[in-house]
Coordinates of C-alpha atoms in Angstrom, one line a residue:
X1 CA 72.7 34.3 41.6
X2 CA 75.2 35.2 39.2
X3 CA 74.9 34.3 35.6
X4 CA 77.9 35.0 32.6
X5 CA 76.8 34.7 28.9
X6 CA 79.6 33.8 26.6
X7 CA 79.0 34.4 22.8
X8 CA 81.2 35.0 19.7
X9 CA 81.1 38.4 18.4
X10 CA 78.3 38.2 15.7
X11 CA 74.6 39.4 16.1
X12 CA 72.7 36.5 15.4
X13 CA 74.5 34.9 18.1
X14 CA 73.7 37.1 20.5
X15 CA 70.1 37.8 20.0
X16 CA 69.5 34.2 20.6
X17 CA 70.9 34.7 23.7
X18 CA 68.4 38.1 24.9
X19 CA 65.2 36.3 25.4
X20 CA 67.0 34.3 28.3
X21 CA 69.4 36.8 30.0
X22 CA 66.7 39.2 30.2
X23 CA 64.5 36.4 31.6
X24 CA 67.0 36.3 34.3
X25 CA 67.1 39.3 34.9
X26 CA 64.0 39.8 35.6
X27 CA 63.8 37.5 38.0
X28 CA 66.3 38.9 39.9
X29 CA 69.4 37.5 39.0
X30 CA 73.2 39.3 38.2
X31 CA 73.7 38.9 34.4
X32 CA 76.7 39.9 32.4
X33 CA 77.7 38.9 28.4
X34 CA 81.2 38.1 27.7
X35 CA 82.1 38.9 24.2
X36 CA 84.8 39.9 21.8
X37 CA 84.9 43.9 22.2
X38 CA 83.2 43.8 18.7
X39 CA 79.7 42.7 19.9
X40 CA 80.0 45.4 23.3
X41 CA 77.5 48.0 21.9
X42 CA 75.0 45.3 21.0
X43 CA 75.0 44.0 24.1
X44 CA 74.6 47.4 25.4
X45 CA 71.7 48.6 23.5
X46 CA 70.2 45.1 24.4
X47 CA 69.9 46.2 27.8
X48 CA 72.2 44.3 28.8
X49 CA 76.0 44.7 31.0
X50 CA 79.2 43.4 28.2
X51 CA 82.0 42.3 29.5
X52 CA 84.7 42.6 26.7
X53 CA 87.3 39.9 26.3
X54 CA 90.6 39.7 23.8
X55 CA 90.7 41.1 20.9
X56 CA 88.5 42.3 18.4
X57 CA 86.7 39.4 16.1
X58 CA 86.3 40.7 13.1
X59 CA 84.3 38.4 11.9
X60 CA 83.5 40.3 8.3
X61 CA 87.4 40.0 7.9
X62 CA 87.8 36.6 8.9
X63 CA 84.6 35.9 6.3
X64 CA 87.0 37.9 3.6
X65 CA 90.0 35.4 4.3
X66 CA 87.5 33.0 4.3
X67 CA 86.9 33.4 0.5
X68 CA 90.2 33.6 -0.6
X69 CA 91.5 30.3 1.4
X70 CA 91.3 26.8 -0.3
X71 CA 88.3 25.0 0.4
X72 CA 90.8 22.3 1.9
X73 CA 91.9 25.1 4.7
X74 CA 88.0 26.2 5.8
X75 CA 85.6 25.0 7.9
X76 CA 82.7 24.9 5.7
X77 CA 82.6 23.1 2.5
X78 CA 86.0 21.6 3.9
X79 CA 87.0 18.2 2.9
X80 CA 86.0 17.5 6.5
X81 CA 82.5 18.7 7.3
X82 CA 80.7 18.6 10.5
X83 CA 77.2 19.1 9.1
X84 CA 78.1 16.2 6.8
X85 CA 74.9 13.7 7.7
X86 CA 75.3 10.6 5.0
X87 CA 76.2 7.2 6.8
X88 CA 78.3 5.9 4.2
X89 CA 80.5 9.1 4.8
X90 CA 80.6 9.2 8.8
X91 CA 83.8 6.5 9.1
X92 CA 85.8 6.8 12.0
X93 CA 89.1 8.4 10.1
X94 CA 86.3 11.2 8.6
X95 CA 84.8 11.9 11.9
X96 CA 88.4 12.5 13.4
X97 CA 89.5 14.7 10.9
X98 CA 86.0 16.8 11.4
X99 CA 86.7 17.3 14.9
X100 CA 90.2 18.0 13.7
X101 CA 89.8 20.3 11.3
X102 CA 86.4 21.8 13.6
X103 CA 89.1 22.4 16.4
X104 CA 92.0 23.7 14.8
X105 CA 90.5 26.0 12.5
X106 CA 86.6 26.8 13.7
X107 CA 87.1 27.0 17.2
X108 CA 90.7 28.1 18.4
X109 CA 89.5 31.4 16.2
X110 CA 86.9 31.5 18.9
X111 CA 88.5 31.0 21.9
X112 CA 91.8 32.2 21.3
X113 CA 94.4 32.4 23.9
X114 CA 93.8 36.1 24.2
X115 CA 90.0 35.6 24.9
X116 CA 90.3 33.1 27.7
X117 CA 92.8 34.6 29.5
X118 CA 90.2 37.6 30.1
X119 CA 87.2 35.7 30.3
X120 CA 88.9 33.3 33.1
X121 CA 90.3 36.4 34.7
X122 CA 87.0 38.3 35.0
X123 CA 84.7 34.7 36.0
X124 CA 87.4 33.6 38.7
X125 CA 87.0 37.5 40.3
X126 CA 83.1 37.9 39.4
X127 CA 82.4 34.3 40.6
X128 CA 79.4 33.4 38.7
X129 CA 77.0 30.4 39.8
X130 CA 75.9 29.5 36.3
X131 CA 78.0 30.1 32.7
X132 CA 75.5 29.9 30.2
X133 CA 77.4 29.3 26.6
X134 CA 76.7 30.1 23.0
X135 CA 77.5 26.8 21.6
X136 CA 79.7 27.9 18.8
X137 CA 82.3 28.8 21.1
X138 CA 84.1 27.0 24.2
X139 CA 85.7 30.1 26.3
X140 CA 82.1 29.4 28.0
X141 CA 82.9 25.8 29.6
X142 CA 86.8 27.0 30.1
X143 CA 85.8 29.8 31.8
X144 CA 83.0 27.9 34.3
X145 CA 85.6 25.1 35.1
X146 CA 88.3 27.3 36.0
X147 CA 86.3 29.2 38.4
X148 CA 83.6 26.7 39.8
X149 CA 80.4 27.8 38.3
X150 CA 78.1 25.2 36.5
X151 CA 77.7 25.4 32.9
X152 CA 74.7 25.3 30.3
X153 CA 75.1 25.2 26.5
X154 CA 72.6 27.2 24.3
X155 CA 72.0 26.0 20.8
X156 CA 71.9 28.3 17.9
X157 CA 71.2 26.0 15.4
X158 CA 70.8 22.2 14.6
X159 CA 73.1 20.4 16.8
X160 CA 75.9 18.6 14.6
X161 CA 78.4 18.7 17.4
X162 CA 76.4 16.4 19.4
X163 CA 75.4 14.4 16.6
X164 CA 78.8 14.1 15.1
X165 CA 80.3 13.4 18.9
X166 CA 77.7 11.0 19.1
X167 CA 79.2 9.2 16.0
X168 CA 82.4 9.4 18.0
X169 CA 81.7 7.4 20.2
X170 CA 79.7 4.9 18.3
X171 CA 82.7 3.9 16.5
X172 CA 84.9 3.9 19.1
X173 CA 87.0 7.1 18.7
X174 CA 87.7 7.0 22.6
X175 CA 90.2 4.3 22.1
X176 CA 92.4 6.5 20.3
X177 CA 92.9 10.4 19.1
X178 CA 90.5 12.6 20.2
X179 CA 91.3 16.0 18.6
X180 CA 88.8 17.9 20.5
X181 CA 89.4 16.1 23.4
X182 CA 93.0 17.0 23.4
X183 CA 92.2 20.4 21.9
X184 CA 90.1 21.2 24.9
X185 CA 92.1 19.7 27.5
X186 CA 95.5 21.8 26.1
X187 CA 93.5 25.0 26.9
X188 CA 92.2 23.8 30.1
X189 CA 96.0 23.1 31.1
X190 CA 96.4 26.3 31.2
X191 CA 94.5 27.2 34.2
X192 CA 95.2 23.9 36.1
X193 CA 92.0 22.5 34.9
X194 CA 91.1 19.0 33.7
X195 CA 88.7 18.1 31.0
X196 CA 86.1 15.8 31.0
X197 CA 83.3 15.0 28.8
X198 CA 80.6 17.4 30.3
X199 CA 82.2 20.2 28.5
X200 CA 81.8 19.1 25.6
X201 CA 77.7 19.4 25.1
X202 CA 76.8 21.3 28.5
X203 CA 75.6 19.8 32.2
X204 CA 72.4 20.7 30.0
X205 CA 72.2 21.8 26.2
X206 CA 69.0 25.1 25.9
X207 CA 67.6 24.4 22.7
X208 CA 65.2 27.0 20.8
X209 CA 64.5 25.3 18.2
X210 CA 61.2 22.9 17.5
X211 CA 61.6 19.5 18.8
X212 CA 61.2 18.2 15.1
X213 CA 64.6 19.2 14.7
X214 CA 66.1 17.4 17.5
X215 CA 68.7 14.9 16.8
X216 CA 68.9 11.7 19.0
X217 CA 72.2 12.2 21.1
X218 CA 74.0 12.0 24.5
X219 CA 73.2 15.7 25.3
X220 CA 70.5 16.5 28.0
X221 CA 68.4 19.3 26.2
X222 CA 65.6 22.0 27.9
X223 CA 63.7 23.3 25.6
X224 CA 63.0 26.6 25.4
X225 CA 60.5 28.5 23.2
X226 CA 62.0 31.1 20.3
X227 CA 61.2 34.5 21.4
X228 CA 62.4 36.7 18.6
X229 CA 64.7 39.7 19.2
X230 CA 65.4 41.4 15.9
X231 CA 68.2 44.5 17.8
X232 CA 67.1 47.9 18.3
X233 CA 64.4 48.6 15.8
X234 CA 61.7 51.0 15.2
X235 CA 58.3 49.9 13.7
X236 CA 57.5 52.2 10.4
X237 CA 54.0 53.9 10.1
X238 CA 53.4 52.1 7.0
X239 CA 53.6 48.5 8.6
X240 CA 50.5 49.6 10.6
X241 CA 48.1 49.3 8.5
X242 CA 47.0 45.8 7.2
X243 CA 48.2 45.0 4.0
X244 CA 45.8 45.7 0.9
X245 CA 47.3 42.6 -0.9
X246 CA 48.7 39.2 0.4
X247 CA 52.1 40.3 1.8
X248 CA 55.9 38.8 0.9
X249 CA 58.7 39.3 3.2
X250 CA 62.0 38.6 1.7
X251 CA 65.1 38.4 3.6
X252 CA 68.5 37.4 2.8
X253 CA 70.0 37.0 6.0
X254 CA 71.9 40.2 8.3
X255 CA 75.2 37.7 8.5
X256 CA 75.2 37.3 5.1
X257 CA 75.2 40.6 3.5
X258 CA 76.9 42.3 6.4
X259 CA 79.7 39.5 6.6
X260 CA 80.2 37.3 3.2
X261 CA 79.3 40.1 0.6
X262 CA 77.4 38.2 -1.6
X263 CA 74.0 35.9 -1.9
X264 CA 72.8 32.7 -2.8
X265 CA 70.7 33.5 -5.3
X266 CA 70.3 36.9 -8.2
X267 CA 68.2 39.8 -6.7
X268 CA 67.3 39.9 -10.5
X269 CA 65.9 36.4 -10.5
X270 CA 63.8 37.4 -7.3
X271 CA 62.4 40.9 -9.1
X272 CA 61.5 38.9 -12.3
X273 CA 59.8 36.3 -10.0
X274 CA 57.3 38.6 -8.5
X275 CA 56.7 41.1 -11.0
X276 CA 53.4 40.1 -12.0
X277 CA 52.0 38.8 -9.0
X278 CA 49.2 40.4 -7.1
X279 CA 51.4 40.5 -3.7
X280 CA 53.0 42.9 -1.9
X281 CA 56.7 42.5 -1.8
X282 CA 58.5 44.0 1.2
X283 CA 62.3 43.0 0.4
X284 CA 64.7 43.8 3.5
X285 CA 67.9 44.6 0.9
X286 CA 70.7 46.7 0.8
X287 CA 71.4 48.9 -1.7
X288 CA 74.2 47.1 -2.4
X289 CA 72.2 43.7 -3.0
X290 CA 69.8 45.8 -5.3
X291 CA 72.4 47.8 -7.4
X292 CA 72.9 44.4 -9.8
X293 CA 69.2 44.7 -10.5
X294 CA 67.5 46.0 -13.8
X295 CA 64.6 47.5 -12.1
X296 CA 62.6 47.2 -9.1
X297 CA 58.8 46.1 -9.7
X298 CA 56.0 48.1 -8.5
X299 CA 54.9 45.9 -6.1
X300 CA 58.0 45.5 -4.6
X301 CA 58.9 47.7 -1.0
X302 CA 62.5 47.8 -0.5
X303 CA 64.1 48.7 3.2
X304 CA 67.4 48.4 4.5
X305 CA 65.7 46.6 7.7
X306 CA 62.6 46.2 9.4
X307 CA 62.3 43.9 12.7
X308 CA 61.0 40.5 11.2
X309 CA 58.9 40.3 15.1
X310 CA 56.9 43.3 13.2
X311 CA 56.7 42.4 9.8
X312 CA 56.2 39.0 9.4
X313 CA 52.3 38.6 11.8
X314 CA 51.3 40.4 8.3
X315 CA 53.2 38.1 5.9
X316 CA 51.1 35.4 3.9
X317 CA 54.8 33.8 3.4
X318 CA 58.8 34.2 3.8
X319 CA 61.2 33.7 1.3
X320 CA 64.2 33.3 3.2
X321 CA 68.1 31.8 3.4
X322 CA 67.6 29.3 5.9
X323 CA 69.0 30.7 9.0
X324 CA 68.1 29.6 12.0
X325 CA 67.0 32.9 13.9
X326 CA 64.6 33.8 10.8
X327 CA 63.7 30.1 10.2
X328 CA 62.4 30.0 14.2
X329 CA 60.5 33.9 14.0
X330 CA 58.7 32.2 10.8
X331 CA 58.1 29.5 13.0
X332 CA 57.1 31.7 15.9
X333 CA 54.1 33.5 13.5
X334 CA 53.2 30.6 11.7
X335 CA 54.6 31.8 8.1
X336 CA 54.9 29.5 5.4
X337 CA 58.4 29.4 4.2
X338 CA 60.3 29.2 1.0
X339 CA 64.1 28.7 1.6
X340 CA 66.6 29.0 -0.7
X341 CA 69.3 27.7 1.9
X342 CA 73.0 29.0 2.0
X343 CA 75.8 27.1 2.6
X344 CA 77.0 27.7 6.4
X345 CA 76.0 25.5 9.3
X346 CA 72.5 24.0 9.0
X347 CA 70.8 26.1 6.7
X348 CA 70.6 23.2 4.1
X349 CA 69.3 20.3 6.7
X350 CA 67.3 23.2 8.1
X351 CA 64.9 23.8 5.5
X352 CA 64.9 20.4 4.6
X353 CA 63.1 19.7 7.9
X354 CA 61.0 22.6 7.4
X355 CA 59.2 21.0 4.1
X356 CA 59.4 17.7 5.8
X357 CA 56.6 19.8 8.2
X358 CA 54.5 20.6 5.3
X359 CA 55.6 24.3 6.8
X360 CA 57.6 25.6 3.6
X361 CA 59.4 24.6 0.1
X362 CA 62.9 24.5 -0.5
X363 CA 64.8 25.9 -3.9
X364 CA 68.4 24.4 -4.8
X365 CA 70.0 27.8 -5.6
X366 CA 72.3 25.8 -8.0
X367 CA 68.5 25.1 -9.7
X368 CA 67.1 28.3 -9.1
X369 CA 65.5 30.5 -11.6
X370 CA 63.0 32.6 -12.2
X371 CA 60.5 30.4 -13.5
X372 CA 61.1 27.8 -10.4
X373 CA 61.2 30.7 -7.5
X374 CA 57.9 31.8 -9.0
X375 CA 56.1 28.3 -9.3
X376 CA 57.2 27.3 -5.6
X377 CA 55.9 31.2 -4.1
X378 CA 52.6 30.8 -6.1
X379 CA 52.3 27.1 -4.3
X380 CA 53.3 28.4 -1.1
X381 CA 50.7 31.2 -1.3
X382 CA 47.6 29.5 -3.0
X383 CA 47.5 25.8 -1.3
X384 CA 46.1 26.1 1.8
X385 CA 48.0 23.3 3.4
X386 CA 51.1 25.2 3.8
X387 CA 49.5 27.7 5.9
X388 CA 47.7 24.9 7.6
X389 CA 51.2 22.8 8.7
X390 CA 53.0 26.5 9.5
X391 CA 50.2 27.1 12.0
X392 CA 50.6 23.4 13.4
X393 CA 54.6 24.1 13.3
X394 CA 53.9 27.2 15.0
X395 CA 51.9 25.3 17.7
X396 CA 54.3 22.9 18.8
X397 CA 56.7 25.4 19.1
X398 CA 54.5 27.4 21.7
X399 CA 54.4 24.4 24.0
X400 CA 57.7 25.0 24.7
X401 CA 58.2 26.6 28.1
X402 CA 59.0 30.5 28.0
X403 CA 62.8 31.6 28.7
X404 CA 60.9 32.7 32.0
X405 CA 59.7 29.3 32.7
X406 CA 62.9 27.9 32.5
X407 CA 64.5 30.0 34.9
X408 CA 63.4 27.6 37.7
X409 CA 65.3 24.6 36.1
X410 CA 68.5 26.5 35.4
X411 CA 68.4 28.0 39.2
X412 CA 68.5 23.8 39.8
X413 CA 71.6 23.5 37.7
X414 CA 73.3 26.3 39.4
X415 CA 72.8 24.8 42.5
X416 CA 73.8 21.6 41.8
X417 CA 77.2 19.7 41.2
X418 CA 79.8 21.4 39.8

């Protein structure tokens, strides 16, 4: 059969995405990635065939405009946020002007006019059987009901759209506005399509992450087991040899420094932390991240990148900004984590669920010091019972079935009704 990927132009987005498409692929099947023309020679050195759509993303741009907007006009940190998760908060008037502002300013950036008249052009002549969809964007579900095909979500994250739709409809939003509703069904107009509430959270939503992280909604999930992808990546002679001391990873995040220029937390405050422990600090940072820093301990490796499939089997623990991608290859090697969570998405709730586990400690960075980063990495590395829960966390996440396992299910979807 025919399968189209449809993703945003960003990295972490689409290496969530490789594990499955090459499953597919392998098993015999036509796959092709839609994408802003941004993410084409990603896609490419993935092994995989891009179709470009629209324009050009940009996202470190839009992350520029970003930080110059009022927090009233963004999605995150908004007066309106969909990762809010406080009861007393979730009234019906706040949950319609999150999937206000979440359509008007998150996701019409995503699936601009532009982009879906290409991606509708090229499925309606291509004719895929199955649109798998990076659930961040919606020219996925445009594209499949304007040309037939059936149509899967894949999660990249924790899944506040279903959990905030689910709110919805709890308090009865159906009886009047629906903003994404009538966002959806405004572009859907446009090809002579109608909407309906399937293409909202997927015939079925793929979901890589744990099942401890699930929320309870109205979306049909598969889960699927994180296989990392880390890009095109060479392993360096010096990660072959075991370690002579207990081993650090630190990572701040590729989206982050690449996109938002800036981190959570002071390179200095992590250098001071570590100094005079007996670890080995490998520190994946740019020289721009380090040039704020007095000096660089001994103990301390710094490189521009290393594939975190490679480094981390030799890691006693992560320190880490609570992505989802790094969160699940921690999870995927059973590494302890400590998170010092950034501000986009679910990187807060995230590591939040990852101490619930047992599996890590998290840091406010609005609390974070020296002293306090230190104490929580000496915990994390001396009491046994974090490397205990990681290994159970790491477990449960192996009894997920393989992307190559759930090939059979989506071949199902494909064939059933549109």
């Amino acid at each position: 059969m025919r399968v189209l990927f449809t993703t945003l132009a960003a990295n972490a987005h689409l290496y969530n995405l490789v594990p499955l498409a090459w499953a597919l692929r392998a098993a015999g099947h036509d796959v092709r990635v839609a994408a802003q023309p941004d993410l084409t020679d990603a896609v490419a050195q993935a092994g995989l065939t891009a179709v470009p759509v629209g324009p050009a993303l940009d996202l470190a741009e839009l992350a520029r405009q970003a930080r110059e907007r009022p927090k009233e006009q963004t999605v995150f940190g908004s007066r309106y946020d969909i990762t809010e998760t406080r009861e007393e908060r979730l009234t019906l008037d706040y949950v319609r002007g999150v999937f206000t502002t979440w359509s008007s300013l998150g996701l019409e950036r995503l699936a601009q006019d532009a982009v879906l008249d290409d991606v509708v052009r090229f499925a309606r002549n291509w004719r895929p059987d199955l649109v798998l969809w990076d659930a961040l964007t919606y020219m996925g579900p445009i594209a499949a009901r304007a040309s037939g095909a059936a149509q899967v979500r894949v999660l990249f994250g924790l899944d506040h759209v279903a959990r905030m739709r689910a709110r919805f409809t709890e308090l009865g939003g159906g009886e009047g506005s629906d903003p994404l509703a009538e966002w959806l069904s405004a572009k859907l107009e446009r090809f002579g399509c109608a909407f309906d509430e399937d293409l909202v959270l997927g015939r079925r939503t793929v979901d890589p992450l744990p099942p401890w992280t699930r929320f309870p909604t109205a979306a049909t999930y598969l889960p699927v087991r994180h296989v990392p992808y880390n890009g095109r990546s060479v392993v360096p002679s010096w990660l072959v040899e075991p370690p002579a001391r207990r081993r650090v990873c630190v990572t701040l995040g590729l989206s982050r420094r690449d996109l938002w220029g800036r981190d959570r937390f002071s390179v200095d405050h992590l250098f001071e932390a570590v100094a005079d422990l007996d670890v080995e600090v490998v520190a994946t940072l740019t020289a721009r991240q380090v040039e704020s820093a007095s000096a660089v301990p001994d103990n301390v490796r710094l490189v521009d990148f290393v594939p975190l499939d490679a480094l981390l089997p030799t890691c006693a623990a992560v320190v880490h900004h609570g992505g989802a991608g790094t969160t699940g290859n921690a999870v995927a090697h059973g590494v302890p984590q400590l998170v010092v969570p950034g501000n986009m998405w679910d990187k807060a709730g995230l590591a939040d669920l990852v101490a619930e586990q047992g599996a890590g400690l998290v840091v406010d960075h609005e609390r974070l010091t020296a002293a306090a980063l230190r104490g929580q990495l000496v915990r994390l590395l001396d009491e046994p019972v974090f490397a205990e829960c990681a290994e159970k966390a790491r477990s449960w996440a192996q009894g997920a079935p393989t992307p190559h396992e759930l090939v059979p299910e989506l071949e199902r979807v494909a064939l059933g009704p549109r």
